[in-house]
């Protein structure tokens, strides 16, 4: 299917984080921007305000490596799945969608947790449970085992709400363990994707 550009020669591009699934921005591309994106592997767009080709991050260094480009069912919108090298927004925010209703959706919980863990590791606030765990790697493994046993027990003996709570504890401690090893949830998710092939 060919891209169906509008009367201005543009197509909207939803830019989404490859690892977290979070929407980073909405922009536009023309045929030249799409061609440059395909040639370079980095996101190129069309700046409507400047009326020029725009290599995302060329000035700031916050480029976006394109892992996949998808087209909607009508061919009149694109989805760019990217690995961002930094904030997506020109304001320095991680995403352009930082205004309005900021309640975290369920799919945002784990990416937000990973960002919180990174901040705790960098800032090392006194009294932080996360910092205590990061400073004691054997304890992290023990906590993952303990929480896994608790979720299994809850699944056998307790109401659904307790299963949810214990599952959340497993996810938290597993994410800390991965972070302590320099890994992330996305690395485990890549393994799961590989198993589906």
GROMACS .gro file of C-alpha atoms in nm:
model
  197
    1UNK     CA    1   0.000   0.000   0.000
    2UNK     CA    2   0.125   0.349  -0.083
    3UNK     CA    3   0.120   0.635   0.164
    4UNK     CA    4  -0.180   0.861   0.107
    5UNK     CA    5  -0.038   1.211   0.155
    6UNK     CA    6  -0.287   1.494   0.204
    7UNK     CA    7  -0.337   1.792  -0.030
    8UNK     CA    8  -0.027   1.959   0.123
    9UNK     CA    9   0.182   1.649   0.059
   10UNK     CA   10   0.193   1.558   0.429
   11UNK     CA   11   0.105   1.257   0.642
   12UNK     CA   12   0.065   1.260   1.023
   13UNK     CA   13   0.325   1.055   1.210
   14UNK     CA   14   0.256   0.924   1.559
   15UNK     CA   15   0.593   0.872   1.727
   16UNK     CA   16   0.596   0.595   1.987
   17UNK     CA   17   0.874   0.465   2.214
   18UNK     CA   18   0.988   0.125   2.084
   19UNK     CA   19   1.048  -0.017   2.433
   20UNK     CA   20   0.771   0.132   2.645
   21UNK     CA   21   0.492   0.189   2.393
   22UNK     CA   22   0.445   0.545   2.519
   23UNK     CA   23   0.342   0.805   2.264
   24UNK     CA   24   0.616   1.067   2.237
   25UNK     CA   25   0.479   1.314   1.984
   26UNK     CA   26   0.264   1.373   1.679
   27UNK     CA   27   0.436   1.530   1.380
   28UNK     CA   28   0.411   1.534   1.001
   29UNK     CA   29   0.623   1.400   0.718
   30UNK     CA   30   0.636   1.450   0.344
   31UNK     CA   31   0.770   1.201   0.091
   32UNK     CA   32   1.125   1.339   0.125
   33UNK     CA   33   1.117   1.300   0.506
   34UNK     CA   34   0.993   0.941   0.475
   35UNK     CA   35   1.267   0.864   0.220
   36UNK     CA   36   1.539   1.020   0.443
   37UNK     CA   37   1.407   0.823   0.741
   38UNK     CA   38   1.432   0.500   0.545
   39UNK     CA   39   1.781   0.587   0.415
   40UNK     CA   40   1.932   0.691   0.749
   41UNK     CA   41   1.735   0.491   1.005
   42UNK     CA   42   1.675   0.811   1.202
   43UNK     CA   43   1.348   1.000   1.212
   44UNK     CA   44   1.307   1.284   0.963
   45UNK     CA   45   0.994   1.495   0.956
   46UNK     CA   46   0.853   1.804   0.790
   47UNK     CA   47   0.842   2.118   1.002
   48UNK     CA   48   0.518   2.295   0.917
   49UNK     CA   49   0.622   2.609   1.109
   50UNK     CA   50   0.959   2.638   0.933
   51UNK     CA   51   0.847   2.478   0.606
   52UNK     CA   52   1.158   2.262   0.587
   53UNK     CA   53   1.286   1.909   0.628
   54UNK     CA   54   1.361   1.836   0.993
   55UNK     CA   55   1.603   1.571   1.118
   56UNK     CA   56   1.462   1.506   1.467
   57UNK     CA   57   1.733   1.576   1.724
   58UNK     CA   58   1.993   1.711   1.478
   59UNK     CA   59   2.038   2.023   1.692
   60UNK     CA   60   1.968   1.885   2.041
   61UNK     CA   61   2.132   1.546   1.997
   62UNK     CA   62   1.802   1.380   2.093
   63UNK     CA   63   1.775   1.179   1.775
   64UNK     CA   64   1.525   0.899   1.733
   65UNK     CA   65   1.640   0.572   1.581
   66UNK     CA   66   1.351   0.419   1.388
   67UNK     CA   67   1.300   0.051   1.461
   68UNK     CA   68   0.978   0.015   1.259
   69UNK     CA   69   0.748   0.231   1.050
   70UNK     CA   70   0.386   0.123   1.020
   71UNK     CA   71   0.097   0.252   0.815
   72UNK     CA   72  -0.268   0.261   0.921
   73UNK     CA   73  -0.541   0.076   0.731
   74UNK     CA   74  -0.608   0.369   0.495
   75UNK     CA   75  -0.243   0.458   0.441
   76UNK     CA   76  -0.307   0.814   0.557
   77UNK     CA   77  -0.121   0.799   0.890
   78UNK     CA   78   0.213   0.655   1.000
   79UNK     CA   79   0.336   0.510   1.327
   80UNK     CA   80   0.711   0.546   1.390
   81UNK     CA   81   0.841   0.313   1.661
   82UNK     CA   82   1.162   0.475   1.782
   83UNK     CA   83   1.445   0.444   2.030
   84UNK     CA   84   1.486   0.801   2.155
   85UNK     CA   85   1.835   0.925   2.247
   86UNK     CA   86   1.682   1.176   2.489
   87UNK     CA   87   1.369   1.381   2.549
   88UNK     CA   88   1.127   1.390   2.257
   89UNK     CA   89   0.988   1.736   2.330
   90UNK     CA   90   1.166   2.061   2.248
   91UNK     CA   91   1.084   2.171   2.606
   92UNK     CA   92   1.308   1.897   2.745
   93UNK     CA   93   1.015   1.680   2.855
   94UNK     CA   94   1.035   1.308   2.778
   95UNK     CA   95   0.714   1.327   2.573
   96UNK     CA   96   0.522   1.614   2.417
   97UNK     CA   97   0.210   1.490   2.597
   98UNK     CA   98   0.282   1.624   2.946
   99UNK     CA   99  -0.019   1.854   2.984
  100UNK     CA  100  -0.380   1.775   3.069
  101UNK     CA  101  -0.499   1.460   3.246
  102UNK     CA  102  -0.175   1.309   3.376
  103UNK     CA  103  -0.317   1.002   3.548
  104UNK     CA  104  -0.092   0.710   3.453
  105UNK     CA  105  -0.257   0.450   3.232
  106UNK     CA  106  -0.183   0.087   3.322
  107UNK     CA  107   0.063   0.044   3.033
  108UNK     CA  108   0.262   0.341   3.165
  109UNK     CA  109   0.320   0.192   3.512
  110UNK     CA  110   0.627  -0.018   3.435
  111UNK     CA  111   0.806   0.245   3.222
  112UNK     CA  112   0.739   0.498   3.500
  113UNK     CA  113   0.877   0.250   3.756
  114UNK     CA  114   1.194   0.206   3.552
  115UNK     CA  115   1.242   0.584   3.536
  116UNK     CA  116   1.186   0.608   3.914
  117UNK     CA  117   1.443   0.334   3.977
  118UNK     CA  118   1.697   0.513   3.758
  119UNK     CA  119   1.634   0.836   3.948
  120UNK     CA  120   1.673   0.663   4.286
  121UNK     CA  121   1.998   0.501   4.173
  122UNK     CA  122   2.134   0.836   4.052
  123UNK     CA  123   2.009   1.058   4.335
  124UNK     CA  124   2.045   0.801   4.618
  125UNK     CA  125   1.793   0.960   4.858
  126UNK     CA  126   1.839   0.871   5.225
  127UNK     CA  127   1.587   0.618   5.354
  128UNK     CA  128   1.496   0.490   5.006
  129UNK     CA  129   1.401   0.120   5.006
  130UNK     CA  130   1.510   0.100   4.641
  131UNK     CA  131   1.857   0.233   4.728
  132UNK     CA  132   1.881  -0.020   5.014
  133UNK     CA  133   1.805  -0.300   4.770
  134UNK     CA  134   2.046  -0.173   4.505
  135UNK     CA  135   2.321  -0.167   4.769
  136UNK     CA  136   2.256  -0.532   4.858
  137UNK     CA  137   2.221  -0.741   4.536
  138UNK     CA  138   2.176  -1.080   4.714
  139UNK     CA  139   1.882  -0.929   4.903
  140UNK     CA  140   1.714  -0.836   4.573
  141UNK     CA  141   1.718  -1.199   4.455
  142UNK     CA  142   1.584  -1.314   4.790
  143UNK     CA  143   1.301  -1.060   4.770
  144UNK     CA  144   1.207  -1.176   4.417
  145UNK     CA  145   1.189  -1.536   4.545
  146UNK     CA  146   0.991  -1.432   4.855
  147UNK     CA  147   0.742  -1.224   4.654
  148UNK     CA  148   0.699  -1.501   4.394
  149UNK     CA  149   0.610  -1.741   4.673
  150UNK     CA  150   0.362  -1.488   4.814
  151UNK     CA  151   0.186  -1.440   4.481
  152UNK     CA  152   0.162  -1.816   4.436
  153UNK     CA  153   0.012  -1.851   4.784
  154UNK     CA  154  -0.229  -1.564   4.718
  155UNK     CA  155  -0.338  -1.733   4.394
  156UNK     CA  156  -0.421  -2.048   4.592
  157UNK     CA  157  -0.577  -1.897   4.901
  158UNK     CA  158  -0.665  -1.530   4.876
  159UNK     CA  159  -0.899  -1.292   4.689
  160UNK     CA  160  -0.809  -1.144   4.351
  161UNK     CA  161  -0.711  -0.808   4.502
  162UNK     CA  162  -0.436  -0.979   4.705
  163UNK     CA  163  -0.313  -1.156   4.392
  164UNK     CA  164  -0.289  -0.815   4.221
  165UNK     CA  165  -0.098  -0.668   4.518
  166UNK     CA  166   0.147  -0.955   4.539
  167UNK     CA  167   0.196  -0.956   4.161
  168UNK     CA  168   0.281  -0.585   4.183
  169UNK     CA  169   0.542  -0.666   4.450
  170UNK     CA  170   0.698  -0.928   4.221
  171UNK     CA  171   0.710  -0.683   3.932
  172UNK     CA  172   0.868  -0.413   4.148
  173UNK     CA  173   1.140  -0.640   4.289
  174UNK     CA  174   1.206  -0.803   3.951
  175UNK     CA  175   1.247  -0.459   3.794
  176UNK     CA  176   1.495  -0.361   4.069
  177UNK     CA  177   1.687  -0.685   4.009
  178UNK     CA  178   1.705  -0.615   3.635
  179UNK     CA  179   1.815  -0.256   3.696
  180UNK     CA  180   2.089  -0.373   3.934
  181UNK     CA  181   2.221  -0.593   3.651
  182UNK     CA  182   2.209  -0.309   3.398
  183UNK     CA  183   1.907  -0.465   3.229
  184UNK     CA  184   1.550  -0.352   3.184
  185UNK     CA  185   1.207  -0.500   3.132
  186UNK     CA  186   1.247  -0.437   2.759
  187UNK     CA  187   1.533  -0.687   2.750
  188UNK     CA  188   1.308  -0.959   2.891
  189UNK     CA  189   1.029  -0.852   2.656
  190UNK     CA  190   1.265  -0.894   2.359
  191UNK     CA  191   1.324  -1.253   2.471
  192UNK     CA  192   0.948  -1.311   2.487
  193UNK     CA  193   0.906  -1.168   2.136
  194UNK     CA  194   1.183  -1.398   2.012
  195UNK     CA  195   1.000  -1.697   2.152
  196UNK     CA  196   0.692  -1.617   1.944
  197UNK     CA  197   0.876  -1.638   1.614
   0.00000   0.00000   0.00000
